[in-house]
PDB file of C-alpha atoms and ligand atoms in Angstrom:
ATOM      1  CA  UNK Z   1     -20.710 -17.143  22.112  1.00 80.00           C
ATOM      2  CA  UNK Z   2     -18.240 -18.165  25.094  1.00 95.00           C
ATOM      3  CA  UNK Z   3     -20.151 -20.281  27.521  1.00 96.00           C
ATOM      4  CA  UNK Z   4     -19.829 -18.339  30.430  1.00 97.00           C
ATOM      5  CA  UNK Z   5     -21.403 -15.879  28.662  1.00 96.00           C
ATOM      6  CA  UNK Z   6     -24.039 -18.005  27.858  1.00 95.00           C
ATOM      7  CA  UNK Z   7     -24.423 -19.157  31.126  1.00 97.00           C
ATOM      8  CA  UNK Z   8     -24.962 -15.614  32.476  1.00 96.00           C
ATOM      9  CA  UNK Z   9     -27.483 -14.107  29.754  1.00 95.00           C
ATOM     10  CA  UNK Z  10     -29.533 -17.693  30.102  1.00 95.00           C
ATOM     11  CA  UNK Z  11     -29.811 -17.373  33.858  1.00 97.00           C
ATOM     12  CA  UNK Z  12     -33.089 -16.174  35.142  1.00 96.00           C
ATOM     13  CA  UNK Z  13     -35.283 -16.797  38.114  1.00 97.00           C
ATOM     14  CA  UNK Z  14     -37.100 -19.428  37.546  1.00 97.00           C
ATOM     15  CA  UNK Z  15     -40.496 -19.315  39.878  1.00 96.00           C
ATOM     16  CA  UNK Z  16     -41.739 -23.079  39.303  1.00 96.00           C
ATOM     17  CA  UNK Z  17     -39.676 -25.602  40.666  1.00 98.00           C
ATOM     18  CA  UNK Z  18     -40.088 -29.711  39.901  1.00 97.00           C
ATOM     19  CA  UNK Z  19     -40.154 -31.789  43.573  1.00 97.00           C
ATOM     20  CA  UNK Z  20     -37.001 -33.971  42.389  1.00 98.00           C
ATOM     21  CA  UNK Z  21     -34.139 -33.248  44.577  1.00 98.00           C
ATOM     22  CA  UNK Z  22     -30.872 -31.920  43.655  1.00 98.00           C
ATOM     23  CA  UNK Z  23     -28.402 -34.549  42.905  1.00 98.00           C
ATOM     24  CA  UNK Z  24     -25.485 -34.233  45.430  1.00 98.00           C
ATOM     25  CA  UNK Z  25     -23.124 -33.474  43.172  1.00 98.00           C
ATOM     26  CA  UNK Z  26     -24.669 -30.634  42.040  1.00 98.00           C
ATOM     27  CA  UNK Z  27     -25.497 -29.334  45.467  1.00 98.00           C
ATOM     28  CA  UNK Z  28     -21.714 -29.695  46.367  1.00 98.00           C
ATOM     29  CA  UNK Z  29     -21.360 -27.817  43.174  1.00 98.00           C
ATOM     30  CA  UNK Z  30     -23.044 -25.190  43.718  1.00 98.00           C
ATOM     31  CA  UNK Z  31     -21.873 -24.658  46.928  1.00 98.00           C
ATOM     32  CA  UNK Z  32     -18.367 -24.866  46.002  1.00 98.00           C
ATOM     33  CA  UNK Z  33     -19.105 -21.834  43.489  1.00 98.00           C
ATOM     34  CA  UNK Z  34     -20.216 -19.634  46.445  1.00 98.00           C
ATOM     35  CA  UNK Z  35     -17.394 -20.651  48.124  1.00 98.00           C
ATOM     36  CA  UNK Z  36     -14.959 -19.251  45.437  1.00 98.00           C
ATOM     37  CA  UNK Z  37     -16.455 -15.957  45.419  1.00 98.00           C
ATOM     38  CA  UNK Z  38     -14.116 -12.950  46.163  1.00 98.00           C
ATOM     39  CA  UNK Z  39     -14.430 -11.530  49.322  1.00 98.00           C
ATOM     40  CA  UNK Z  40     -13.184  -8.127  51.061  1.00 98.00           C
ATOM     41  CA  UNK Z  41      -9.557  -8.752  52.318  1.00 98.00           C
ATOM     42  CA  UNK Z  42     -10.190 -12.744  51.483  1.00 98.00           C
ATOM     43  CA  UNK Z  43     -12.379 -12.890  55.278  1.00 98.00           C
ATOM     44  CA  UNK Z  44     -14.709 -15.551  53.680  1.00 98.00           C
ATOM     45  CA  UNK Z  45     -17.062 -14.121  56.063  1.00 98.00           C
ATOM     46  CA  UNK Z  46     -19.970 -16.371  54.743  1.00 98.00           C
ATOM     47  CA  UNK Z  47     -21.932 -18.853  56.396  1.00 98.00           C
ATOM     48  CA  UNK Z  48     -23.832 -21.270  54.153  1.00 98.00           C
ATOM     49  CA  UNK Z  49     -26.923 -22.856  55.133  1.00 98.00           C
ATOM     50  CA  UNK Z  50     -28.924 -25.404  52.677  1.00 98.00           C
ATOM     51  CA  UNK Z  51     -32.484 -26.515  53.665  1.00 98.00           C
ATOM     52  CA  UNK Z  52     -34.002 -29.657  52.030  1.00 98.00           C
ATOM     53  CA  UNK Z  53     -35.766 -31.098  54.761  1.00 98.00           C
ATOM     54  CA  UNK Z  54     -39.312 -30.435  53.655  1.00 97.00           C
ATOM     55  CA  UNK Z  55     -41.386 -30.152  56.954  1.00 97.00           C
ATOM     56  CA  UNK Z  56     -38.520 -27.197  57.591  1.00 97.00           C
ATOM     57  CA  UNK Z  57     -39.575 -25.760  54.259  1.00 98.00           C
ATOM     58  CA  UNK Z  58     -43.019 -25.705  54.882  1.00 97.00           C
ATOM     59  CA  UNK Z  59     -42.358 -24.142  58.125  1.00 96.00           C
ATOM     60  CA  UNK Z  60     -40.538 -21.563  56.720  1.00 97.00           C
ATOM     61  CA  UNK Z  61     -43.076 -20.773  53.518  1.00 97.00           C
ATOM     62  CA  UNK Z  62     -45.733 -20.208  56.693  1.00 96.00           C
ATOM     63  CA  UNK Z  63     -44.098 -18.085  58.596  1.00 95.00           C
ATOM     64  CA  UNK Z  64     -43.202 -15.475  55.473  1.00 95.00           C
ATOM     65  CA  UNK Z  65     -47.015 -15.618  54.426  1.00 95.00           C
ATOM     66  CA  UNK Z  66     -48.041 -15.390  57.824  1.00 93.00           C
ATOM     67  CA  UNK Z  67     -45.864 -11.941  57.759  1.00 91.00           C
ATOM     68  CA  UNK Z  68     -47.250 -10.761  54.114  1.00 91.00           C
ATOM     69  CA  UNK Z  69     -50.809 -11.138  55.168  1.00 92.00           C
ATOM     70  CA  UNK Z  70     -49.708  -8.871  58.451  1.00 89.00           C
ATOM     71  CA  UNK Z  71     -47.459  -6.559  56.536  1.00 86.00           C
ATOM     72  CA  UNK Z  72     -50.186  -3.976  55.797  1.00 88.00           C
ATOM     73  CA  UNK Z  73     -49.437  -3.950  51.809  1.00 91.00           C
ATOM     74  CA  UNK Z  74     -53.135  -5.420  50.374  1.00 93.00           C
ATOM     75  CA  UNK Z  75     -50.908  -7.142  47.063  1.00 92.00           C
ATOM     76  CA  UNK Z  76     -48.761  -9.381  49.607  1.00 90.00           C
ATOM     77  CA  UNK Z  77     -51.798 -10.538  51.375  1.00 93.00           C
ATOM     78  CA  UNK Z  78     -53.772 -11.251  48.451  1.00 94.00           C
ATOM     79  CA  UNK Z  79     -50.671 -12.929  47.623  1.00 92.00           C
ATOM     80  CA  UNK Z  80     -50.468 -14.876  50.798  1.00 93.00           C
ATOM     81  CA  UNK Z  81     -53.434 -16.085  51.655  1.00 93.00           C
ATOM     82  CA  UNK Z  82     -53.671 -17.957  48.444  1.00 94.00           C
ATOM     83  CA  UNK Z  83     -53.287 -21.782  49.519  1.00 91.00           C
ATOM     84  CA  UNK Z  84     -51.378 -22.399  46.098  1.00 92.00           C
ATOM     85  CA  UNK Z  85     -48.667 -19.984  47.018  1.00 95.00           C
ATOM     86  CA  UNK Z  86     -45.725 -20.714  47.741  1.00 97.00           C
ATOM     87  CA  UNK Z  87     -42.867 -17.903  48.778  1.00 97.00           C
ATOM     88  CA  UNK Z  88     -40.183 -20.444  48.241  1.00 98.00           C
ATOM     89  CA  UNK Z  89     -41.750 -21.582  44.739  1.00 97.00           C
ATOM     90  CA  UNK Z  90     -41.874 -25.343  46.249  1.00 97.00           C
ATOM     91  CA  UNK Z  91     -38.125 -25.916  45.453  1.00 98.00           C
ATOM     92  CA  UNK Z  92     -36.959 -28.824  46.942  1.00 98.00           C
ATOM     93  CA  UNK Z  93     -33.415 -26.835  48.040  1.00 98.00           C
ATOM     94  CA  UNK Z  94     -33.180 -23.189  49.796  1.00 98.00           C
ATOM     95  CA  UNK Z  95     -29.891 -21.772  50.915  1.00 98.00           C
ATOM     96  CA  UNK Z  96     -29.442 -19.058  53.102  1.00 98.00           C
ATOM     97  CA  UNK Z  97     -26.003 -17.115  52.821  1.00 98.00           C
ATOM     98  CA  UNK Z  98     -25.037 -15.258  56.451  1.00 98.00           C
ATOM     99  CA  UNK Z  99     -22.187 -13.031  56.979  1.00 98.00           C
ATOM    100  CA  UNK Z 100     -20.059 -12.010  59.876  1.00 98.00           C
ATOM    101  CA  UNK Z 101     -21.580  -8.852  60.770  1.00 98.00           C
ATOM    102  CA  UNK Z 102     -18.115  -7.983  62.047  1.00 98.00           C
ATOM    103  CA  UNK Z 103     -16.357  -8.301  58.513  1.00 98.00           C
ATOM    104  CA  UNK Z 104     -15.583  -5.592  56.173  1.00 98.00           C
ATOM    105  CA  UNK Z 105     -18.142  -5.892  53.768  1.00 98.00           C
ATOM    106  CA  UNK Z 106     -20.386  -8.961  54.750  1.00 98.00           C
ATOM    107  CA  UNK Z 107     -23.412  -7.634  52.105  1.00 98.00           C
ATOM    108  CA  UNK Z 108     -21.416  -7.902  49.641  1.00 98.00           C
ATOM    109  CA  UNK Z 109     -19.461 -10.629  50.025  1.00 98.00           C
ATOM    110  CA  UNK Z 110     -22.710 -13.024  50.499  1.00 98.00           C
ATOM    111  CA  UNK Z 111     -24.339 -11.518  47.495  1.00 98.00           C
ATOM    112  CA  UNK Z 112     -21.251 -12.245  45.309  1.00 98.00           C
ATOM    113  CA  UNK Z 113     -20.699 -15.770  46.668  1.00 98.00           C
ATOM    114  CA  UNK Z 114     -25.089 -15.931  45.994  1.00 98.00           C
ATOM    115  CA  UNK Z 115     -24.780 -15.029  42.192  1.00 98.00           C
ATOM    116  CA  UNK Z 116     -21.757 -17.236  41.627  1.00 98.00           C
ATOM    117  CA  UNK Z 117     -24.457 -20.238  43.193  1.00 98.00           C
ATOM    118  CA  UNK Z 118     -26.640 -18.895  41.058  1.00 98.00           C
ATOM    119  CA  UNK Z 119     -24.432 -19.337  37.650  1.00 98.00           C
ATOM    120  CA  UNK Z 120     -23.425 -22.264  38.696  1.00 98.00           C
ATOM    121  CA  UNK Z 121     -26.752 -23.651  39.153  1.00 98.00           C
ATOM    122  CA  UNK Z 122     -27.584 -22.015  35.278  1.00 98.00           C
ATOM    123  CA  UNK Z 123     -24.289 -23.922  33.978  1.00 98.00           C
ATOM    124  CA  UNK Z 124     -26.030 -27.408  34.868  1.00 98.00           C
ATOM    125  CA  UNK Z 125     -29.368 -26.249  33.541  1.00 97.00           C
ATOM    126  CA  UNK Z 126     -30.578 -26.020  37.462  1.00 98.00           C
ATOM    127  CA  UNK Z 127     -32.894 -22.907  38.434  1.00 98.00           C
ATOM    128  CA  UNK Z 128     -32.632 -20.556  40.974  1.00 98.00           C
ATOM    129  CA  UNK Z 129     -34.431 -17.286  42.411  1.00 98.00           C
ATOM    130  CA  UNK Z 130     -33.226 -14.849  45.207  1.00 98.00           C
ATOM    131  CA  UNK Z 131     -36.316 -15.234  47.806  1.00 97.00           C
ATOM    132  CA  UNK Z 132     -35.822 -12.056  50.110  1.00 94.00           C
ATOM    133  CA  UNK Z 133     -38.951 -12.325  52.024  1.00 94.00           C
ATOM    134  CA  UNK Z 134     -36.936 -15.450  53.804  1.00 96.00           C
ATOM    135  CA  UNK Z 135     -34.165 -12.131  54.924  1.00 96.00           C
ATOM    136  CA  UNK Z 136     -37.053 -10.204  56.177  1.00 92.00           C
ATOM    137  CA  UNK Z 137     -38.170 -13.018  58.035  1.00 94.00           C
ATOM    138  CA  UNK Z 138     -35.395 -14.140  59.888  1.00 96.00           C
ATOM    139  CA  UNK Z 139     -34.875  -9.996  60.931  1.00 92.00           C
ATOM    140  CA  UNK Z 140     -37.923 -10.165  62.703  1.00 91.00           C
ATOM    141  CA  UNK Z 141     -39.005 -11.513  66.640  1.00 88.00           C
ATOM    142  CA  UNK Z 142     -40.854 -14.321  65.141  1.00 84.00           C
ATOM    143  CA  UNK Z 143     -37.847 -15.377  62.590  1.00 91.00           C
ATOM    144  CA  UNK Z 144     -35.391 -15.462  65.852  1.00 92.00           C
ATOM    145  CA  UNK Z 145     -36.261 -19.159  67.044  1.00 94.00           C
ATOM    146  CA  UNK Z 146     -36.119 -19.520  63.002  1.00 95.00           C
ATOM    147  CA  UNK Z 147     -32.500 -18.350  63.286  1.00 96.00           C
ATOM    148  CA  UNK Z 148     -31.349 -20.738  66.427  1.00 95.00           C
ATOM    149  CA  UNK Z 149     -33.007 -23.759  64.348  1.00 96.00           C
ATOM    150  CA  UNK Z 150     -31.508 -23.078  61.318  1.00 97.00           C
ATOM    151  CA  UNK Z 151     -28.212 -23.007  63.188  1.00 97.00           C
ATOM    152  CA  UNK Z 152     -27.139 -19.557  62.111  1.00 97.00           C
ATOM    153  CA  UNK Z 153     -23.707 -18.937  63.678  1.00 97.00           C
ATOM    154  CA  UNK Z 154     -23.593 -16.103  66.591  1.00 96.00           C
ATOM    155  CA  UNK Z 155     -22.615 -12.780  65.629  1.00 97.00           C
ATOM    156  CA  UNK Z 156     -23.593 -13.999  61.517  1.00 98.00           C
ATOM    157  CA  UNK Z 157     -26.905 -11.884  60.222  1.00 97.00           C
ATOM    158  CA  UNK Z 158     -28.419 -13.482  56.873  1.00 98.00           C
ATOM    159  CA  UNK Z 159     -28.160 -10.915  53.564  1.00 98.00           C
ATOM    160  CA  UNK Z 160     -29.604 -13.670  50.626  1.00 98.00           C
ATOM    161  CA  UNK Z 161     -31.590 -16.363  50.207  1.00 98.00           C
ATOM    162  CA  UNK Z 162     -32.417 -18.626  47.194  1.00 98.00           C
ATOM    163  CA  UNK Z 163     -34.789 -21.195  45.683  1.00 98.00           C
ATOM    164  CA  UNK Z 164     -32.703 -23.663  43.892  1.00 98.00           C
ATOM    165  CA  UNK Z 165     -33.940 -26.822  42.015  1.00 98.00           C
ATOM    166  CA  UNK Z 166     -35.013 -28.515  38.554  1.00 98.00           C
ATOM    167  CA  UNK Z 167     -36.781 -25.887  36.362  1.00 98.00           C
ATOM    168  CA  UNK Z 168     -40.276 -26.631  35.849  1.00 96.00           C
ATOM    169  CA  UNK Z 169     -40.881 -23.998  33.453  1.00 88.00           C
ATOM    170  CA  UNK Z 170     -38.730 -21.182  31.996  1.00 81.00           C
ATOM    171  CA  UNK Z 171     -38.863 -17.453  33.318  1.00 84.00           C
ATOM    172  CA  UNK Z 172     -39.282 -15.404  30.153  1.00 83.00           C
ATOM    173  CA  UNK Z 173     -36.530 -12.798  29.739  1.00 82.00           C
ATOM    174  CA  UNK Z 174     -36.333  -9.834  32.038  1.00 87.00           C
ATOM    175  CA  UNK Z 175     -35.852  -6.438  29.566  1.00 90.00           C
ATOM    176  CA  UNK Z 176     -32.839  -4.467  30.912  1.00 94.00           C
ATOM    177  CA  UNK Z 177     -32.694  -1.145  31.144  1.00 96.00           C
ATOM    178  CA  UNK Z 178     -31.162   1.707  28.803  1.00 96.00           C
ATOM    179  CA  UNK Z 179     -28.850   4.473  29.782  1.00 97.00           C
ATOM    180  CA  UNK Z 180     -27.498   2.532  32.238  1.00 97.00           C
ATOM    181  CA  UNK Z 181     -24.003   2.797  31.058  1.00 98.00           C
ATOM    182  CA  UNK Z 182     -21.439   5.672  31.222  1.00 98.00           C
ATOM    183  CA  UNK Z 183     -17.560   4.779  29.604  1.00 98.00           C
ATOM    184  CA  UNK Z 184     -14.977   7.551  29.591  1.00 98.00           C
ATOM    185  CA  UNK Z 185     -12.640   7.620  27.443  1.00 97.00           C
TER     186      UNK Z 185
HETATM  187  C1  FMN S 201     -32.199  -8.361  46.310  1.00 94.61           C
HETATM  188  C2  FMN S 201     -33.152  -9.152  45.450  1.00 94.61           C
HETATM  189  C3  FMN S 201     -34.364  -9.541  45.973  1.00 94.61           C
HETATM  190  C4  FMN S 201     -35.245 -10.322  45.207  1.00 94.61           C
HETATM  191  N1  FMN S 201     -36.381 -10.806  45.780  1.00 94.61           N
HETATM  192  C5  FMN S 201     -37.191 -11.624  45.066  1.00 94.61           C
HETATM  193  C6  FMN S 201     -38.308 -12.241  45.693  1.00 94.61           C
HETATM  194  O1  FMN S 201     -38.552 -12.095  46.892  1.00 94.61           O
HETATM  195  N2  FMN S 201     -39.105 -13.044  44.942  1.00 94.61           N
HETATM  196  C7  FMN S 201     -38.868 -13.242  43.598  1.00 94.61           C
HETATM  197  O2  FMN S 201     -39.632 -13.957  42.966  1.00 94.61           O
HETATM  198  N3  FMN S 201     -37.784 -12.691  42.993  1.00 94.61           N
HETATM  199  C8  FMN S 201     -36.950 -11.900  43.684  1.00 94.61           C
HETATM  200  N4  FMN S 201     -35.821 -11.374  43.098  1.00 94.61           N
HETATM  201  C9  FMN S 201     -35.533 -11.661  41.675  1.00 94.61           C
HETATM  202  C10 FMN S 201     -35.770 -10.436  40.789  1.00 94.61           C
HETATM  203  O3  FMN S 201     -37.149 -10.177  40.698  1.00 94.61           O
HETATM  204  C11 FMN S 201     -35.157 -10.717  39.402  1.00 94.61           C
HETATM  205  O4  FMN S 201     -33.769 -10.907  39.535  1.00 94.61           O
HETATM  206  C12 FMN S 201     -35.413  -9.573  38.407  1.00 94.61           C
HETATM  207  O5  FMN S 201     -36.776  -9.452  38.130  1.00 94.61           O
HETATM  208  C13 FMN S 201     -34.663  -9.799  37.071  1.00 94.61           C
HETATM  209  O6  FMN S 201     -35.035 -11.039  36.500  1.00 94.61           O
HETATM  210  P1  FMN S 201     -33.942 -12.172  36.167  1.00 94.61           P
HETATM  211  O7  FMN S 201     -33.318 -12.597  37.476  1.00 94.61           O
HETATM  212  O8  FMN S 201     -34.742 -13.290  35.551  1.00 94.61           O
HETATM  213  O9  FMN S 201     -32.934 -11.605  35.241  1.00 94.61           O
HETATM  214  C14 FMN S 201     -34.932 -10.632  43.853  1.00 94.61           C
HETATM  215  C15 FMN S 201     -33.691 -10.215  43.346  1.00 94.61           C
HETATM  216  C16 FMN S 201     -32.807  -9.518  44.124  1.00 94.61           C
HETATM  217  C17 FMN S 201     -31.451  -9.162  43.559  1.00 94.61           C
END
């Protein structure tokens, strides 16, 4: 089968990460990917932000479970409170995607620039998982300082987030749906 192909029916989200870094190259990789994403009119409205500093990590893995066990729904705070958990998976990279909120279609834009990372990543046999609880976070009063320290640009509101890193184990295969599919003719 053509390898991009391949690429895209291998990628899944992988939910256990190994604590070796990203090499470089592959970060810069990945990021270029996003980069090269289409975008509404060409605006480029993104804003990417990469996290691998590990106390910032942490701090952000607390703060989500500290808003699961709050959020009311019993499964999330089960969820949270176990010590073992972690939102982020423990990958050793996370990166944030903002948009201009004043673009045409920032959304969008973000979350095509997110799966091309997310290929990318697949095409060097490195894992990745959208994370939303990280968006919900940063939308809240408590994820506001978040937002100032993760040096989100003014005016720029986060749409995805991601886990990336070495796969630790496989995610099986996700079925997809039936009838999903209409072509006129
Ligand atoms: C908008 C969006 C939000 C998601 N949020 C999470 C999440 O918070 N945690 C998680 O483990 N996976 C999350 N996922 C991943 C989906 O669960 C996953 O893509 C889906 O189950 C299909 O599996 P696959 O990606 O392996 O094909 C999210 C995906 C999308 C597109």
């Amino acid at each position: 089968m053509n390898e991009t192909m391949n690429t895209i029916l291998n990628r899944r989200s992988i939910r256990a990460y190994k604590e070796d870094q990203l090499k470089e190259e592959e970060l810069q990789t990945i990021i270029e990917a996003g980069k090269f994403a289409p975008s509404a009119i060409n605006e480029q409205c993104w804003h990417f932000t990469i996290i691998q500093n590990k106390e910032l990590l942490h701090k952000i893995n607390k703060a989500c479970k500290e808003i699961m066990i709050k959020s009311g729904n019993k499964m999330f705070a089960e969820r949270a409170k176990d010590e073992n958990f972690s939102v982020l998976y423990n990958a050793p990279t996370f990166i944030i995607i903002s948009g201009d909120e004043k673009a045409v279609a920032p959304q969008v834009d973000c979350a095509l620039a997110m799966e091309n990372m997310f290929l990318a990543a697949e095409a060097m046999n490195i894992g990745s998982c959208w994370i939303h609880a990280v968006i919900n976070l940063l939308g809240t009063e408590e994820g506001k300082a978040l937002k100032e320290e993760l040096q989100i640009p003014e005016g720029f509101a986060p749409y995805c987030s991601a886990a990336f890193g070495n796969k630790a184990a496989d995610s099986s295969k996700a079925p997809r749906k039936e009838g999903t599919v209409t072509i006129l003719r």
